Coordinates of N, CA and C in Angstrom, one line a residue:
X1 N -121.9 -25.8 -19.7 CA -120.6 -26.1 -20.0 C -120.5 -27.3 -21.0
X2 N -119.8 -27.1 -22.1 CA -119.5 -28.2 -23.0 C -118.4 -29.0 -22.5
X3 N -118.6 -30.3 -22.6 CA -117.5 -31.3 -22.2 C -117.2 -32.2 -23.4
X4 N -116.1 -32.9 -23.2 CA -115.7 -33.8 -24.3 C -115.1 -35.1 -23.6
X5 N -115.2 -36.2 -24.4 CA -114.6 -37.4 -24.0 C -114.1 -38.1 -25.3
X6 N -112.9 -37.8 -25.7 CA -112.4 -38.2 -27.0 C -111.2 -39.1 -26.9
X7 N -111.1 -39.9 -27.9 CA -109.9 -40.7 -28.1 C -109.3 -40.4 -29.5
X8 N -108.1 -39.9 -29.5 CA -107.5 -39.4 -30.8 C -106.2 -40.2 -31.1
X9 N -106.1 -40.6 -32.4 CA -104.9 -41.2 -32.9 C -104.2 -40.3 -33.8
X10 N -102.9 -40.0 -33.5 CA -102.1 -39.1 -34.4 C -101.1 -40.0 -35.2
X11 N -101.2 -39.9 -36.5 CA -100.4 -40.7 -37.4 C -99.6 -39.8 -38.3
X12 N -98.3 -39.7 -38.1 CA -97.5 -38.8 -38.9 C -97.3 -39.4 -40.3
X13 N -97.2 -38.5 -41.3 CA -96.9 -38.9 -42.6 C -95.4 -39.0 -42.8
X14 N -94.9 -40.2 -43.2 CA -93.5 -40.5 -43.3 C -93.2 -40.8 -44.8
X15 N -92.4 -40.0 -45.4 CA -92.1 -40.2 -46.8 C -90.7 -39.7 -47.1
X16 N -90.0 -40.4 -48.1 CA -88.7 -40.0 -48.5 C -88.7 -38.9 -49.5
X17 N -89.8 -38.8 -50.2 CA -90.0 -37.7 -51.2 C -88.8 -37.2 -52.0
X18 N -88.2 -36.1 -51.5 CA -87.1 -35.4 -52.2 C -85.9 -36.4 -52.3
X19 N -85.7 -37.2 -51.3 CA -84.5 -38.1 -51.3 C -84.7 -39.1 -52.5
X20 N -85.9 -39.5 -52.8 CA -86.1 -40.5 -53.9 C -85.8 -39.8 -55.2
X21 N -86.2 -38.5 -55.4 CA -86.0 -37.8 -56.6 C -84.5 -37.6 -56.8
X22 N -83.8 -37.2 -55.8 CA -82.3 -37.0 -55.9 C -81.6 -38.3 -56.2
X23 N -82.0 -39.4 -55.6 CA -81.4 -40.7 -55.9 C -81.7 -41.1 -57.3
X24 N -82.9 -40.8 -57.8 CA -83.2 -41.1 -59.2 C -82.4 -40.3 -60.2
X25 N -82.1 -39.0 -59.9 CA -81.2 -38.2 -60.7 C -79.8 -38.7 -60.7
X26 N -79.3 -39.1 -59.6 CA -77.9 -39.6 -59.5 C -77.8 -41.0 -60.2
X27 N -78.7 -41.9 -59.9 CA -78.6 -43.2 -60.4 C -80.0 -43.8 -60.5
X28 N -80.6 -44.0 -61.7 CA -82.0 -44.5 -61.8 C -82.2 -45.8 -61.0
X29 N -81.3 -46.7 -60.9 CA -81.5 -47.9 -60.2 C -81.5 -47.6 -58.7
X30 N -80.7 -46.7 -58.2 CA -80.7 -46.3 -56.8 C -82.1 -45.6 -56.5
X31 N -82.5 -44.8 -57.4 CA -83.8 -44.1 -57.3 C -85.0 -45.1 -57.2
X32 N -84.9 -46.1 -58.0 CA -86.0 -47.2 -58.0 C -86.0 -47.9 -56.7
X33 N -84.8 -48.3 -56.2 CA -84.6 -48.9 -54.9 C -85.1 -48.1 -53.8
X34 N -84.8 -46.8 -53.8 CA -85.3 -45.8 -52.8 C -86.8 -45.7 -52.8
X35 N -87.4 -45.7 -54.1 CA -88.8 -45.6 -54.2 C -89.5 -46.8 -53.6
X36 N -89.0 -48.0 -54.0 CA -89.6 -49.2 -53.4 C -89.5 -49.3 -51.9
X37 N -88.3 -48.9 -51.4 CA -88.1 -48.9 -50.0 C -89.1 -47.9 -49.3
X38 N -89.3 -46.7 -49.9 CA -90.2 -45.8 -49.4 C -91.6 -46.3 -49.3
X39 N -92.0 -47.0 -50.4 CA -93.4 -47.6 -50.5 C -93.6 -48.6 -49.4
X40 N -92.6 -49.5 -49.2 CA -92.7 -50.6 -48.3 C -92.6 -50.1 -46.8
X41 N -91.7 -49.2 -46.6 CA -91.5 -48.8 -45.2 C -92.3 -47.7 -44.7
X42 N -92.9 -46.9 -45.5 CA -93.7 -45.7 -45.1 C -94.8 -46.1 -44.2
X43 N -95.6 -47.1 -44.6 CA -96.8 -47.6 -43.8 C -96.3 -48.1 -42.5
X44 N -95.2 -48.9 -42.5 CA -94.7 -49.5 -41.3 C -94.2 -48.4 -40.3
X45 N -93.5 -47.4 -40.8 CA -93.0 -46.3 -39.9 C -94.2 -45.4 -39.4
X46 N -95.2 -45.2 -40.3 CA -96.3 -44.4 -39.8 C -97.0 -45.1 -38.7
X47 N -97.2 -46.4 -38.8 CA -97.8 -47.2 -37.8 C -97.0 -47.2 -36.5
X48 N -95.6 -47.3 -36.7 CA -94.7 -47.4 -35.5 C -94.7 -46.1 -34.7
X49 N -94.9 -44.9 -35.4 CA -94.8 -43.6 -34.7 C -96.2 -43.0 -34.4
X50 N -97.2 -43.8 -34.7 CA -98.6 -43.3 -34.3 C -98.7 -43.2 -32.8
X51 N -99.4 -42.2 -32.3 CA -99.6 -42.1 -30.8 C -101.1 -41.9 -30.6
X52 N -101.6 -42.5 -29.4 CA -103.0 -42.4 -29.0 C -103.1 -41.5 -27.8
X53 N -104.1 -40.6 -27.9 CA -104.4 -39.7 -26.8 C -105.8 -39.8 -26.3
X54 N -106.1 -39.4 -25.1 CA -107.4 -39.3 -24.6 C -107.6 -37.8 -24.2
X55 N -108.7 -37.2 -24.7 CA -109.0 -35.8 -24.3 C -110.3 -35.8 -23.6
X56 N -110.3 -35.3 -22.4 CA -111.5 -35.2 -21.6 C -111.6 -33.9 -20.9
X57 N -112.8 -33.6 -20.4 CA -113.0 -32.4 -19.6 C -113.7 -31.3 -20.4
X58 N -113.8 -30.1 -19.8 CA -114.5 -29.0 -20.5 C -113.7 -28.5 -21.7
X59 N -114.4 -27.9 -22.7 CA -113.7 -27.3 -23.8 C -112.8 -26.2 -23.4
X60 N -113.1 -25.5 -22.4 CA -112.2 -24.3 -22.0 C -110.9 -24.8 -21.4
X61 N -110.9 -26.0 -20.8 CA -109.7 -26.5 -20.2 C -109.6 -28.0 -20.3
X62 N -109.3 -28.5 -21.6 CA -109.2 -29.9 -21.8 C -108.0 -30.6 -21.1
X63 N -108.2 -31.8 -20.7 CA -107.2 -32.6 -20.1 C -106.7 -33.6 -21.2
X64 N -105.5 -33.5 -21.7 CA -104.9 -34.4 -22.7 C -104.0 -35.3 -22.1
X65 N -104.2 -36.6 -22.3 CA -103.3 -37.7 -21.7 C -102.9 -38.6 -22.8
X66 N -101.6 -38.9 -22.9 CA -101.2 -39.9 -23.8 C -101.5 -41.3 -23.3
X67 N -102.1 -42.1 -24.1 CA -102.3 -43.5 -23.8 C -101.1 -44.3 -24.1
X68 N -100.7 -45.2 -23.2 CA -99.5 -46.0 -23.4 C -99.8 -47.4 -24.0
X69 N -101.0 -47.6 -24.5 CA -101.3 -48.9 -25.2 C -100.7 -48.9 -26.6
X70 N -100.0 -47.9 -27.0 CA -99.4 -47.8 -28.4 C -98.0 -48.2 -28.4
X71 N -97.5 -48.8 -27.3 CA -96.1 -49.2 -27.2 C -95.9 -50.6 -27.9
X72 N -94.7 -50.8 -28.4 CA -94.4 -52.1 -29.0 C -95.1 -52.5 -30.3
X73 N -95.4 -51.5 -31.1 CA -96.2 -51.7 -32.3 C -95.3 -52.3 -33.4
X74 N -94.0 -52.3 -33.3 CA -93.2 -52.9 -34.3 C -93.3 -54.4 -34.4
X75 N -93.8 -55.0 -33.3 CA -94.0 -56.4 -33.2 C -95.3 -56.8 -33.9
X76 N -96.2 -56.0 -33.9 CA -97.6 -56.3 -34.4 C -97.9 -55.3 -35.6
X77 N -97.2 -55.5 -36.7 CA -97.3 -54.5 -37.8 C -98.6 -54.8 -38.5
X78 N -99.2 -53.7 -39.0 CA -100.4 -53.7 -39.8 C -100.0 -54.2 -41.2
X79 N -100.9 -55.0 -41.9 CA -100.6 -55.4 -43.2 C -100.4 -54.2 -44.2
X80 N -99.6 -54.4 -45.2 CA -99.4 -53.3 -46.2 C -100.6 -52.9 -46.9
X81 N -101.6 -53.8 -47.0 CA -102.8 -53.6 -47.8 C -103.8 -52.8 -46.9
X82 N -103.5 -52.4 -45.7 CA -104.4 -51.7 -44.8 C -104.8 -50.3 -45.3
X83 N -103.9 -49.7 -46.1 CA -104.1 -48.3 -46.6 C -104.7 -48.3 -47.9

């Protein structure tokens, strides 16, 4: 029997994408502001919505448990240069 003991971090990609393009078409200054906001906030939001899981047990029937040590991350933000 194959077993596993893994710790997994799921980090969603957060981006304004199409909203920035539409804002730039409507008003270039609004588009620039939206682009800067997207750049500044995307890493913060990705960090805030990241979740940690522990996966253990056999491959045929893994046990997945969310770790709750990822709570309150907005207070301890990663530096913007981390990516």
